[in-house]
mmCIF file with all atom_site columns, C-alpha atoms in Angstrom:
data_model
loop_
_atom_site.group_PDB
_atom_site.id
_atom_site.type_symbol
_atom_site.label_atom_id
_atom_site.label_alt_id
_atom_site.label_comp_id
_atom_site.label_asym_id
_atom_site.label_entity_id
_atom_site.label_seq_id
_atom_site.pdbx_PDB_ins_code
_atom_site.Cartn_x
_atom_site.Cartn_y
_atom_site.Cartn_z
_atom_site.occupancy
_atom_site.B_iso_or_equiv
_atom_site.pdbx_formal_charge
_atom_site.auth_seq_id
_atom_site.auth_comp_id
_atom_site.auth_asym_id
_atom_site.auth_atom_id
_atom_site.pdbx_PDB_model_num
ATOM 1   C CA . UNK A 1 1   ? -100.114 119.985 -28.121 1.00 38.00 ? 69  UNK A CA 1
ATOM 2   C CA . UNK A 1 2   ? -102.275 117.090 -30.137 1.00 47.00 ? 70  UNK A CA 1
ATOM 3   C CA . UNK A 1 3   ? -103.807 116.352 -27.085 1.00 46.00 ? 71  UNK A CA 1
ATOM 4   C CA . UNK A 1 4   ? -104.939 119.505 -26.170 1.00 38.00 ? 72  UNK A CA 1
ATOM 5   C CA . UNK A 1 5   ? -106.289 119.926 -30.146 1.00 46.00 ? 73  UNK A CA 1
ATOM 6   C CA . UNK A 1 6   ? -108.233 117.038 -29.440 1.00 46.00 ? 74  UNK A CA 1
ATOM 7   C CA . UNK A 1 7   ? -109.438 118.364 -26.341 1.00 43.00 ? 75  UNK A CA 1
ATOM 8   C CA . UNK A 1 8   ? -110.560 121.504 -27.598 1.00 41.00 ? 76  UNK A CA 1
ATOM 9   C CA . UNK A 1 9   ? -112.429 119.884 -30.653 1.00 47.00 ? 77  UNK A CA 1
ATOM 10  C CA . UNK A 1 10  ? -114.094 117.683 -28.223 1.00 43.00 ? 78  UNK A CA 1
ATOM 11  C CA . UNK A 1 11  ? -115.382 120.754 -25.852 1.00 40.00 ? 79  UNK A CA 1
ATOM 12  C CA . UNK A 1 12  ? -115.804 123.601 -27.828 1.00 39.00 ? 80  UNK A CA 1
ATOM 13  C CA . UNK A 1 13  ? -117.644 122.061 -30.798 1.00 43.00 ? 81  UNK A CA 1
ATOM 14  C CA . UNK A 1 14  ? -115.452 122.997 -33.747 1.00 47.00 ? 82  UNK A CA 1
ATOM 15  C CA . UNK A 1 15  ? -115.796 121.129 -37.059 1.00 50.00 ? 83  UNK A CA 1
ATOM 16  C CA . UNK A 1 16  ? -116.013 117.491 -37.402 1.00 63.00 ? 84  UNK A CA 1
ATOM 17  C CA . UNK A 1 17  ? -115.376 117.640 -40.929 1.00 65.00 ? 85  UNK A CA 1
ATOM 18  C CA . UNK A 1 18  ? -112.001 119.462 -40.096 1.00 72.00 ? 86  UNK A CA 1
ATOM 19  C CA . UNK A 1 19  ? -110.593 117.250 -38.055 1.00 71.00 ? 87  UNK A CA 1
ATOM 20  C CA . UNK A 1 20  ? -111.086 113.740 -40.011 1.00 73.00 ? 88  UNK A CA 1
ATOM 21  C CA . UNK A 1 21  ? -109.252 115.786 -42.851 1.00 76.00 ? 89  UNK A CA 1
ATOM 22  C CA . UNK A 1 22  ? -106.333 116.692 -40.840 1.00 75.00 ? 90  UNK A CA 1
ATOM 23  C CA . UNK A 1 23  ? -106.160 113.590 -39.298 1.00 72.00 ? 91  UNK A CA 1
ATOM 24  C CA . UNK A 1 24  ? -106.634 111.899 -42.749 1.00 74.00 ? 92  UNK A CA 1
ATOM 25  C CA . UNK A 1 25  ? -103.456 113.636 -44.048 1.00 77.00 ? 93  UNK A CA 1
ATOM 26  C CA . UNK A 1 26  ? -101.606 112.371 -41.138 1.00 74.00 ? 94  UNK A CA 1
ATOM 27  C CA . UNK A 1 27  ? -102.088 109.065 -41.195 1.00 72.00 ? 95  UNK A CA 1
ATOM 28  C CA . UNK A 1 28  ? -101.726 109.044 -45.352 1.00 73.00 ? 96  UNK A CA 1
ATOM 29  C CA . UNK A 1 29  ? -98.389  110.491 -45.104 1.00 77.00 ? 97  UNK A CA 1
ATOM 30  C CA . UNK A 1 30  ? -96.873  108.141 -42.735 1.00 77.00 ? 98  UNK A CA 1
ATOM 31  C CA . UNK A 1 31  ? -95.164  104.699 -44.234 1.00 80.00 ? 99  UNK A CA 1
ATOM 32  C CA . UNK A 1 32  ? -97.776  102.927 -43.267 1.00 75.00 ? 100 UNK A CA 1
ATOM 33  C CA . UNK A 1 33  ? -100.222 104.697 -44.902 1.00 74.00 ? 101 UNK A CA 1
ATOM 34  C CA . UNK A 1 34  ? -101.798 102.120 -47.718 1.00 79.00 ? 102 UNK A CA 1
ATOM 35  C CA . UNK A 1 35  ? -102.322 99.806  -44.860 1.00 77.00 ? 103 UNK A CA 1
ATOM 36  C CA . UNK A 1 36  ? -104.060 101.725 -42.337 1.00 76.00 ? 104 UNK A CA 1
ATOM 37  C CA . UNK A 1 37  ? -106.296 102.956 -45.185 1.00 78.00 ? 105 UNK A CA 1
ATOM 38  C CA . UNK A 1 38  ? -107.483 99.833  -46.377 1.00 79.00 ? 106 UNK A CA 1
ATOM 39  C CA . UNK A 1 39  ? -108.837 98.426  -42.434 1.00 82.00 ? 107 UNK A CA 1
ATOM 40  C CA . UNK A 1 40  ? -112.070 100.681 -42.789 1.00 86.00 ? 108 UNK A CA 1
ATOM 41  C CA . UNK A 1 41  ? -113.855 101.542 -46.222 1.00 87.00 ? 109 UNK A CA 1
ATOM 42  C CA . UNK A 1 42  ? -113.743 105.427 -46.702 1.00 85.00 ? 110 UNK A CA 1
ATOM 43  C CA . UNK A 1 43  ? -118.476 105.217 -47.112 1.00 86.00 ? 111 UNK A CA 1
ATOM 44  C CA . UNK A 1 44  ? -119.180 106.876 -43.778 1.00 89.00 ? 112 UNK A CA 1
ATOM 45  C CA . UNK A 1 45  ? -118.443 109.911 -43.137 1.00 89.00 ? 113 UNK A CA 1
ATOM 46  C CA . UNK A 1 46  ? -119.130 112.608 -40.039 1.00 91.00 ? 114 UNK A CA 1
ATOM 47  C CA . UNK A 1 47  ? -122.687 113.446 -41.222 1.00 90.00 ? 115 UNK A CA 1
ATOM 48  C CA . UNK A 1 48  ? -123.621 110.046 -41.154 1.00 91.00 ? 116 UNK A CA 1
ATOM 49  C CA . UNK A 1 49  ? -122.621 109.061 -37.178 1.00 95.00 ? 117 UNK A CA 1
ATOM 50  C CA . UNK A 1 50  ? -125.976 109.405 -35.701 1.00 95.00 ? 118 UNK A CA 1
ATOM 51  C CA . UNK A 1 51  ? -126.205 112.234 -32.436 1.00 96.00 ? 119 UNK A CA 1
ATOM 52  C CA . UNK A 1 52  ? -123.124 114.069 -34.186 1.00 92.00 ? 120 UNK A CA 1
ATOM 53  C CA . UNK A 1 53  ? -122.692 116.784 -31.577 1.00 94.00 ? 121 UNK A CA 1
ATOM 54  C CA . UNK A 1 54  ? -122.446 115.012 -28.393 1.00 96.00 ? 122 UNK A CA 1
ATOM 55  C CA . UNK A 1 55  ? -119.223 114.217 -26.544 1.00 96.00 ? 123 UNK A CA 1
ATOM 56  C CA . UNK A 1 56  ? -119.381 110.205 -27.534 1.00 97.00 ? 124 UNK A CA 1
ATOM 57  C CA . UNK A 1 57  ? -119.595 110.798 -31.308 1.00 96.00 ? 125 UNK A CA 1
ATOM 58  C CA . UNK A 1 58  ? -116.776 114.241 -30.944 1.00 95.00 ? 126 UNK A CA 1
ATOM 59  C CA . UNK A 1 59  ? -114.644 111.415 -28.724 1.00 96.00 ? 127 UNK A CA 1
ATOM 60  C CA . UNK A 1 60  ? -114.776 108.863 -31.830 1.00 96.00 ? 128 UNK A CA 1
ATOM 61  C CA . UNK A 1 61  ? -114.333 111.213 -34.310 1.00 93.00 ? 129 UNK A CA 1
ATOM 62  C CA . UNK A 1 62  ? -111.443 112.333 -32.481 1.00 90.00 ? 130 UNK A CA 1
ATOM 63  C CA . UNK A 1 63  ? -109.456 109.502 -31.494 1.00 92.00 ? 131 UNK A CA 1
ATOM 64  C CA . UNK A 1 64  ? -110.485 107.282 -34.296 1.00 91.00 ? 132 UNK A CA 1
ATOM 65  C CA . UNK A 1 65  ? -109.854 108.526 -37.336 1.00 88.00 ? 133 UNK A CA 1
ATOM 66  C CA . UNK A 1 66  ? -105.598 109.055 -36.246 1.00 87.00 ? 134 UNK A CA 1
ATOM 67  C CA . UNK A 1 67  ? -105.291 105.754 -37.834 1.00 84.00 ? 135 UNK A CA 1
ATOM 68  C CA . UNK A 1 68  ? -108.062 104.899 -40.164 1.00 87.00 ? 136 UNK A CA 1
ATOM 69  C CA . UNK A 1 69  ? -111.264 106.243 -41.797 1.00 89.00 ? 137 UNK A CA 1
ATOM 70  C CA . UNK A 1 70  ? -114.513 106.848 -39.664 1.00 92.00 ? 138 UNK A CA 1
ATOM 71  C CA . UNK A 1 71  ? -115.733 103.541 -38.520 1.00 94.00 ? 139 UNK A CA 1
ATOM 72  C CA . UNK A 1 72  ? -119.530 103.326 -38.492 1.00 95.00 ? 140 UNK A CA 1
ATOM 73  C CA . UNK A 1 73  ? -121.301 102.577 -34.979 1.00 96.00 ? 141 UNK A CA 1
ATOM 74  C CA . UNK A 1 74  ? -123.725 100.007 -36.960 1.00 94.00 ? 142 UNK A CA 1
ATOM 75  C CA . UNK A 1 75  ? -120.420 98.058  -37.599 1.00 93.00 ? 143 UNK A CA 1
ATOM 76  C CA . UNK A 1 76  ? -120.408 95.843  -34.460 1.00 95.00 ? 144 UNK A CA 1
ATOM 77  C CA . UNK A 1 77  ? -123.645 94.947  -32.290 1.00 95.00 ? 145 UNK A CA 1
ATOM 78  C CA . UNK A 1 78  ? -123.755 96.540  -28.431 1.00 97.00 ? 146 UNK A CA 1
ATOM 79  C CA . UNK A 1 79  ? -121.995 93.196  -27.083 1.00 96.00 ? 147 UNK A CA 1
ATOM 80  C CA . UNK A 1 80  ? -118.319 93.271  -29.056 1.00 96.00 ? 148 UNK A CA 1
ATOM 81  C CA . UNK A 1 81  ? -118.083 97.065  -29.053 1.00 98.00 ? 149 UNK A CA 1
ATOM 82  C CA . UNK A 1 82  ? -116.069 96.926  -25.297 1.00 98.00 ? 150 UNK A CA 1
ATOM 83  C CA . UNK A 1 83  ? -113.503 94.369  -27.050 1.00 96.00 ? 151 UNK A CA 1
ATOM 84  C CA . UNK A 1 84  ? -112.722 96.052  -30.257 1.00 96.00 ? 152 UNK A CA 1
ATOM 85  C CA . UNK A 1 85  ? -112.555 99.879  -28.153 1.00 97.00 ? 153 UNK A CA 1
ATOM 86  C CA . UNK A 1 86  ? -110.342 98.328  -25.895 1.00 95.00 ? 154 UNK A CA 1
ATOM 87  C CA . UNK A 1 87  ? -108.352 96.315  -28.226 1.00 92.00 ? 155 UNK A CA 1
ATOM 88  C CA . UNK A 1 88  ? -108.104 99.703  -30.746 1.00 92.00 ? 156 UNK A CA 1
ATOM 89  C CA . UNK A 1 89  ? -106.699 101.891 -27.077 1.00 93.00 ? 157 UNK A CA 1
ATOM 90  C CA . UNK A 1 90  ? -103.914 99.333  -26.473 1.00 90.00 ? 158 UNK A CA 1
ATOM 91  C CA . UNK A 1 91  ? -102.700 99.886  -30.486 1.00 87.00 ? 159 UNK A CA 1
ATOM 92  C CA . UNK A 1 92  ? -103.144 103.592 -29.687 1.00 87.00 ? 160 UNK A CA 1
ATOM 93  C CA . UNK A 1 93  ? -100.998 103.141 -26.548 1.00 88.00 ? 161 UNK A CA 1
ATOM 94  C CA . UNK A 1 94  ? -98.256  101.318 -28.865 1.00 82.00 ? 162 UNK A CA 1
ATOM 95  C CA . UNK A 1 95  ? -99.156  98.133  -27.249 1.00 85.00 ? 163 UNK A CA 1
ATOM 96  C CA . UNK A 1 96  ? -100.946 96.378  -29.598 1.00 71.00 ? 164 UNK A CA 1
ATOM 97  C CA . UNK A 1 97  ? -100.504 92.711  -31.328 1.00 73.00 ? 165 UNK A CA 1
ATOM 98  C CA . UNK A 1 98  ? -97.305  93.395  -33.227 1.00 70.00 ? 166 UNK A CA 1
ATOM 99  C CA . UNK A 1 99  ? -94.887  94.806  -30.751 1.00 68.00 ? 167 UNK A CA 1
ATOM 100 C CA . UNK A 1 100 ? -92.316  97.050  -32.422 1.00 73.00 ? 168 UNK A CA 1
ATOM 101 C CA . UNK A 1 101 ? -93.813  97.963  -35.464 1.00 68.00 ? 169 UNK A CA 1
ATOM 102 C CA . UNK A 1 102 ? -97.392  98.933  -33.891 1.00 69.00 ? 170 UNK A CA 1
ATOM 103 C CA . UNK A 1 103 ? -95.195  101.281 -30.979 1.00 68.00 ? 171 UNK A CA 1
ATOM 104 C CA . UNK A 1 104 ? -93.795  102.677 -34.616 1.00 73.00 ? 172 UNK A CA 1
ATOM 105 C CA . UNK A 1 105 ? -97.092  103.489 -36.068 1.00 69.00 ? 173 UNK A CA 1
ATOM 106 C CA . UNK A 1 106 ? -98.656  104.539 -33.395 1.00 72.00 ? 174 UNK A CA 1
ATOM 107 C CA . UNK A 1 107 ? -95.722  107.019 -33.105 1.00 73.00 ? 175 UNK A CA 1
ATOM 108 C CA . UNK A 1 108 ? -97.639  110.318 -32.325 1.00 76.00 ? 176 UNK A CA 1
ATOM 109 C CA . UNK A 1 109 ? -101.088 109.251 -31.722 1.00 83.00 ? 177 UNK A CA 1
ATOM 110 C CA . UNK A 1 110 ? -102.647 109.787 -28.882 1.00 88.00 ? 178 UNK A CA 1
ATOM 111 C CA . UNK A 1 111 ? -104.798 107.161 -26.810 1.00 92.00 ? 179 UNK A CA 1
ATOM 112 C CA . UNK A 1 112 ? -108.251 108.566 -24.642 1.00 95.00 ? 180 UNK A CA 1
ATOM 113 C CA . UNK A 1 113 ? -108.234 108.168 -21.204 1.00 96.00 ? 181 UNK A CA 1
ATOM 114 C CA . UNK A 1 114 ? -111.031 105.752 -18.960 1.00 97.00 ? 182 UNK A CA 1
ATOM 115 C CA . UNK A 1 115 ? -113.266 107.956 -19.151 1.00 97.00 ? 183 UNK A CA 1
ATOM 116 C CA . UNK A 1 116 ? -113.326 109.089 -22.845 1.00 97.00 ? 184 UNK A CA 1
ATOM 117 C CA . UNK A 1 117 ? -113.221 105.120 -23.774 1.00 98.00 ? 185 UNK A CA 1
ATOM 118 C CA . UNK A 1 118 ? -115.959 104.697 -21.143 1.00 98.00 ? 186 UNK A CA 1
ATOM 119 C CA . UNK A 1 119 ? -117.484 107.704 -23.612 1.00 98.00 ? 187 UNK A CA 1
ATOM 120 C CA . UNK A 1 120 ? -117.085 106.117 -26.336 1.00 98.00 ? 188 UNK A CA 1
ATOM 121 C CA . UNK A 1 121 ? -118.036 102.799 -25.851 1.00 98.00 ? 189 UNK A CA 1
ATOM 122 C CA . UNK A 1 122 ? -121.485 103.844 -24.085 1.00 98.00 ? 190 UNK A CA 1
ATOM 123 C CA . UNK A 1 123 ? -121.963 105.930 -27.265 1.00 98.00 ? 191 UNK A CA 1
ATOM 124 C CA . UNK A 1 124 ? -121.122 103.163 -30.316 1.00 98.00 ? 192 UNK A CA 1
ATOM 125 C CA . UNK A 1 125 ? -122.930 100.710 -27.928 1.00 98.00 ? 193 UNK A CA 1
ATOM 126 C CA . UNK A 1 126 ? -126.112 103.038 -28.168 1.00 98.00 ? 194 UNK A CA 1
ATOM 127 C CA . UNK A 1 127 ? -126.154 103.364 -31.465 1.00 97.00 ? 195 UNK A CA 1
ATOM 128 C CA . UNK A 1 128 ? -124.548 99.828  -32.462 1.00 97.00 ? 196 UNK A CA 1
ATOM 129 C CA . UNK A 1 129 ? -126.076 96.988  -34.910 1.00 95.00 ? 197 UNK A CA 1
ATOM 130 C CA . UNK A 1 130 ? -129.460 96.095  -33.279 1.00 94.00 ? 198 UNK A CA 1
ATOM 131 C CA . UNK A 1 131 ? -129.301 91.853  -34.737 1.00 95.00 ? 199 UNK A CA 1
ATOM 132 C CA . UNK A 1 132 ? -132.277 90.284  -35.987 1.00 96.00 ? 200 UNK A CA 1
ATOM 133 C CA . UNK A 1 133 ? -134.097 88.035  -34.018 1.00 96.00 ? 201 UNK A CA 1
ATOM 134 C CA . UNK A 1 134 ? -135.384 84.746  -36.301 1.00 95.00 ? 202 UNK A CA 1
ATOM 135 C CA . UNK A 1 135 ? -138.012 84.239  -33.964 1.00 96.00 ? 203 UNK A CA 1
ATOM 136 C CA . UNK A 1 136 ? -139.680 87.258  -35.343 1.00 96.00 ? 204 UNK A CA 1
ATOM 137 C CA . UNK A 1 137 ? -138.477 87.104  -38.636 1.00 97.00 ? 205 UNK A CA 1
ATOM 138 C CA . UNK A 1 138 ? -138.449 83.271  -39.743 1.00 97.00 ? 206 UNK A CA 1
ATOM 139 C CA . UNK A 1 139 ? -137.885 84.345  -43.524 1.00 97.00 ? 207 UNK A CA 1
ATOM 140 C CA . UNK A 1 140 ? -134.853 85.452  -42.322 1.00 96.00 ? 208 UNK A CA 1
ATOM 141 C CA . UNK A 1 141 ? -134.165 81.601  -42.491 1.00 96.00 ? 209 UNK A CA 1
ATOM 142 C CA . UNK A 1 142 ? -135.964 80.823  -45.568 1.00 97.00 ? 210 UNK A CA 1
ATOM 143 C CA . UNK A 1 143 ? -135.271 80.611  -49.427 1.00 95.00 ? 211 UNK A CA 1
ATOM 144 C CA . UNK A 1 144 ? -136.686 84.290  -49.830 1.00 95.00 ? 212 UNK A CA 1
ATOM 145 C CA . UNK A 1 145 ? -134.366 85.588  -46.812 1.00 95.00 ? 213 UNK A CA 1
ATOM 146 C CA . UNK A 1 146 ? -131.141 83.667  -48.166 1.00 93.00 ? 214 UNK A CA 1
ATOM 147 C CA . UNK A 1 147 ? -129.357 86.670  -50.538 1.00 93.00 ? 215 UNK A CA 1
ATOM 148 C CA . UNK A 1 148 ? -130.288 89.455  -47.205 1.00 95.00 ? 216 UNK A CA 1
ATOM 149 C CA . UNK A 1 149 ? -128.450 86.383  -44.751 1.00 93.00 ? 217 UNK A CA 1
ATOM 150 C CA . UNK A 1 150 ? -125.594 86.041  -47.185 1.00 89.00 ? 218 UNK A CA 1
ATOM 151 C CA . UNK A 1 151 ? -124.439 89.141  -48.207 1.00 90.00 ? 219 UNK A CA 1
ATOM 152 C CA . UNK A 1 152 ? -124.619 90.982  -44.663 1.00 91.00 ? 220 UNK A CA 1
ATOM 153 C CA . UNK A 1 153 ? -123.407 87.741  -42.780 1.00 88.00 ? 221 UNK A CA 1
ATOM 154 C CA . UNK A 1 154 ? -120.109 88.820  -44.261 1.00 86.00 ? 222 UNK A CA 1
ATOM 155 C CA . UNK A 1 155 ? -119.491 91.694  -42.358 1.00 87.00 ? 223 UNK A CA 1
ATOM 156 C CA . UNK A 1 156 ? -121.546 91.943  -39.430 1.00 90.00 ? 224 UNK A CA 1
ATOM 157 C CA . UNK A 1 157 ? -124.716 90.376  -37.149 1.00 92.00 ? 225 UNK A CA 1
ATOM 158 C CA . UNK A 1 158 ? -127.944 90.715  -39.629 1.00 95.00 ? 226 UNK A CA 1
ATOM 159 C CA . UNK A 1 159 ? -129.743 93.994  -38.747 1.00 96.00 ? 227 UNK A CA 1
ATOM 160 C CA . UNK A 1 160 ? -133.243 94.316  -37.322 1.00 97.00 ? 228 UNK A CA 1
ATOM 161 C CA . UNK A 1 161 ? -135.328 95.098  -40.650 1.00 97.00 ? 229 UNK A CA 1
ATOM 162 C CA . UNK A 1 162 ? -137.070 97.669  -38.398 1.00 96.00 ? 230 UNK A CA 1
ATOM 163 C CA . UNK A 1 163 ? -134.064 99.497  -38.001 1.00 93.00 ? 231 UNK A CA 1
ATOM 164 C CA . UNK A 1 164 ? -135.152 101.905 -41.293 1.00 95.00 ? 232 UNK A CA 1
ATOM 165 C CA . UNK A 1 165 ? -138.240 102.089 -43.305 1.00 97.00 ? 233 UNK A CA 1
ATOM 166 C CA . UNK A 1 166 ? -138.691 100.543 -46.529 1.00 97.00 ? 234 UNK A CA 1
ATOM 167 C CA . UNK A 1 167 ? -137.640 104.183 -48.428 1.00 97.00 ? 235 UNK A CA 1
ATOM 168 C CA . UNK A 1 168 ? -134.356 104.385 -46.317 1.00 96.00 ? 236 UNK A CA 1
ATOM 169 C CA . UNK A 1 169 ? -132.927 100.810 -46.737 1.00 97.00 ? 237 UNK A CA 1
ATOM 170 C CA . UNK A 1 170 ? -131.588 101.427 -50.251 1.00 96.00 ? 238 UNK A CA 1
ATOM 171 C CA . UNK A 1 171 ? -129.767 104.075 -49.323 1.00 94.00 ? 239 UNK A CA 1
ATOM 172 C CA . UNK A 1 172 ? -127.834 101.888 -46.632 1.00 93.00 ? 240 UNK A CA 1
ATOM 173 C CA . UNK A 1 173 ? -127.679 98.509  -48.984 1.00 94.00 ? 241 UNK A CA 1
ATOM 174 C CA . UNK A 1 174 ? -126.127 101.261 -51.643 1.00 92.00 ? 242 UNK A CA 1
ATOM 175 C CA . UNK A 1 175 ? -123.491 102.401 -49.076 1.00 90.00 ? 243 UNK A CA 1
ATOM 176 C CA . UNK A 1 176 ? -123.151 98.884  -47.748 1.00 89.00 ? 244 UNK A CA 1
ATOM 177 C CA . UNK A 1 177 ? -122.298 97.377  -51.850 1.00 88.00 ? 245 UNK A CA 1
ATOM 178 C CA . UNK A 1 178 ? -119.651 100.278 -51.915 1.00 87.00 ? 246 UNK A CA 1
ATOM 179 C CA . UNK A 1 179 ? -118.193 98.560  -48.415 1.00 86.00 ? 247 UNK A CA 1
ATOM 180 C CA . UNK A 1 180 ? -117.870 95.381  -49.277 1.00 82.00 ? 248 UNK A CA 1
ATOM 181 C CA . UNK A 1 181 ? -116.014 95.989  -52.664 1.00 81.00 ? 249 UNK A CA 1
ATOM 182 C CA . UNK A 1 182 ? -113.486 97.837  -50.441 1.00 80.00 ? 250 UNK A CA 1
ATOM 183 C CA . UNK A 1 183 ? -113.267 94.812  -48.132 1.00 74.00 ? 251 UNK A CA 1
ATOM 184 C CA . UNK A 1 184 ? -112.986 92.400  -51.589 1.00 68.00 ? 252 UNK A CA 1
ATOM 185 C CA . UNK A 1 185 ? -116.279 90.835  -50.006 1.00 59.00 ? 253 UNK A CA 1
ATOM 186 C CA . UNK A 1 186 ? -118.946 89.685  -52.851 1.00 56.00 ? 254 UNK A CA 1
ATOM 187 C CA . UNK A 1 187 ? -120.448 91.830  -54.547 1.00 51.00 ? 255 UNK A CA 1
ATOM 188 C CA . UNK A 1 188 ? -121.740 90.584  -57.579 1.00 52.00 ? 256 UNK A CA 1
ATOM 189 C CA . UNK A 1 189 ? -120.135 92.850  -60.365 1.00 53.00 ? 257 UNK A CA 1
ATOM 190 C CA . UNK A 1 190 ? -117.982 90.292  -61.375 1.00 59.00 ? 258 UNK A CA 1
ATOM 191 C CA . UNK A 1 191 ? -120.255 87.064  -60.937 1.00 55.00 ? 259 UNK A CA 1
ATOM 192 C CA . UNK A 1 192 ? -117.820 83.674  -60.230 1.00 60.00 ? 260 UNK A CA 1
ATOM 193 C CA . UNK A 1 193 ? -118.846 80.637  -61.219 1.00 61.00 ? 261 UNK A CA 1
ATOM 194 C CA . UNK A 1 194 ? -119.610 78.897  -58.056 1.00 60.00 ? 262 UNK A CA 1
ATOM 195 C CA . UNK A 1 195 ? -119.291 81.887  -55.413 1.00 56.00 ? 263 UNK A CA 1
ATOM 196 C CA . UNK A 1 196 ? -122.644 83.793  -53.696 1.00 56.00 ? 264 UNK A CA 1
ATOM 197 C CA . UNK A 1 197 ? -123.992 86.728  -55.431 1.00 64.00 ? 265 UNK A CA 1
ATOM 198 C CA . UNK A 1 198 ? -124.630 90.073  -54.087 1.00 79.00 ? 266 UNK A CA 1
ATOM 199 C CA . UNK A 1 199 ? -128.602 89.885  -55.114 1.00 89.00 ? 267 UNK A CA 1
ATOM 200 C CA . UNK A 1 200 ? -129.696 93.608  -54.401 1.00 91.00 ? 268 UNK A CA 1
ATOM 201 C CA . UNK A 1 201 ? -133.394 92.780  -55.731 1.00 94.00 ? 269 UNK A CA 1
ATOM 202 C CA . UNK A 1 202 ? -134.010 90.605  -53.705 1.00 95.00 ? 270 UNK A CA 1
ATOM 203 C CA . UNK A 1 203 ? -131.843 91.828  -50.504 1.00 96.00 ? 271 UNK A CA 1
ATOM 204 C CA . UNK A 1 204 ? -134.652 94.963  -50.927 1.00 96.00 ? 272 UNK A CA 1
ATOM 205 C CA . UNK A 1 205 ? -137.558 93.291  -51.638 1.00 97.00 ? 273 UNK A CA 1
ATOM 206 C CA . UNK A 1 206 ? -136.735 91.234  -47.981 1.00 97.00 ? 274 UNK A CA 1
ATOM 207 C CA . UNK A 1 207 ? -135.946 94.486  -46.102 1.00 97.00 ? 275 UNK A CA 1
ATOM 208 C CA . UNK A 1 208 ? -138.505 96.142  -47.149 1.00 97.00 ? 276 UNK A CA 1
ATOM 209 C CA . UNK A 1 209 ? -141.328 93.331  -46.274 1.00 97.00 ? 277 UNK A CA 1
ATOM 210 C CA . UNK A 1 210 ? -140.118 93.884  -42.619 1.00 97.00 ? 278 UNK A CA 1
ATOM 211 C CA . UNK A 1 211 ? -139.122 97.516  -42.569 1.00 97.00 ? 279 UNK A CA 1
ATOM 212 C CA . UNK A 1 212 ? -139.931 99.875  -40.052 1.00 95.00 ? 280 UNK A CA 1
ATOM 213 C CA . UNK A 1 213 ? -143.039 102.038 -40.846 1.00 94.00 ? 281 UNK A CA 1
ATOM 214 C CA . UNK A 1 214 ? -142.782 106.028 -41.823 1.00 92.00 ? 282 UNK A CA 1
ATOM 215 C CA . UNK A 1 215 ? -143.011 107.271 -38.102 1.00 84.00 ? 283 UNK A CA 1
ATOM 216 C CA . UNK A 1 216 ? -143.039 104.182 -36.190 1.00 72.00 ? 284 UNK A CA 1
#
């Protein structure tokens, strides 16, 4: 019967929104709960995933969020999307890397076939973390690129500068601070002596000096 739920989301367009939060209460309720909740930060959400009403995004949506909160297609560049889908339908399958115990959480969920994770992967590879290319961008490498290279280096490739204009990168270095103090990653509101700061200044200023232009 979950499978044909998720089928029937997927093809007849009913609510995102609706299915994260039953999904959501699932996976909270089970004993493994505080664990699964902590592998994704809870910052993106349904509206965010970018071409939200075709099959790829409904697919993700669907099958993703039975263990942990949304994951955002920006997370991984085009080239280590096929690993991590592939790697998250073997846990989903109860086959993952910690034999009993993932067959016990996974207890219930249900994995996509090859052609929903051929779906999904084409999708989260089209819309995936387009890296920065030095070439174009030597400051990347400079003294004035160093806080942009540091903080984002944490999590992820460092993103094309053109892939938002200089009005919309706040909004994503806002939602991106909020990430990394769910992943314990620096984030400069408790400086340490001797650890990297999370400079958002300056992390602007060097986005913005390479965004993308309104309507380019």
């Amino acid at each position: 019967m979950r499978a044909l739920a998720i089928l029937l989301a997927v093809w007849t367009g009913t609510a995102c929104a609706d299915e994260v939060a039953e999904a959501k209460k699932r996976w909270q309720a089970s004993p493994h709960g505080p664990m699964l909740e902590r592998i994704l930060p809870p910052t993106f959400s349904v509206q965010h995933l970018p071409d939200r009403d075709t099959r790829g995004a409904k697919l993700v949506v669907a099958y993703c969020v039975q263990c942990h909160n949304l994951p955002n297609p920006a997370m991984h560049h085009a080239e280590k999307w096929p690993g991590v889908v592939q790697r998250m339908v073997l846990r989903m399958e109860g086959r993952g890397n910690m034999g009993a115990l993932m067959a016990e959480m996974m207890a219930g969920v249900n994995a996509p076939g090859a052609d929903e994770t051929r779906a999904i992967v084409a999708y989260l590879q089209r819309h995936a973390q387009k890296p920065i290319d030095p070439a174009r961008y030597p400051e990347v490498n400079a003294a004035s690129g160093e806080a942009f290279r540091l903080a984002c280096n944490q999590c992820h490739v460092l993103p094309d500068p053109q892939r938002y204009t200089a009005a919309e990168w706040p909004r994503v270095v806002a939602r991106m601070q909020e990430n990394m103090e769910w992943m314990n990653r620096v984030v400069g509101s408790k400086p340490t002596p001797g650890e990297p700061q999370l400079a958002l200044r300056e992390i602007n200023a060097f986005l913005a000096r390479h965004a993308r232009k309104p309507g380019g």
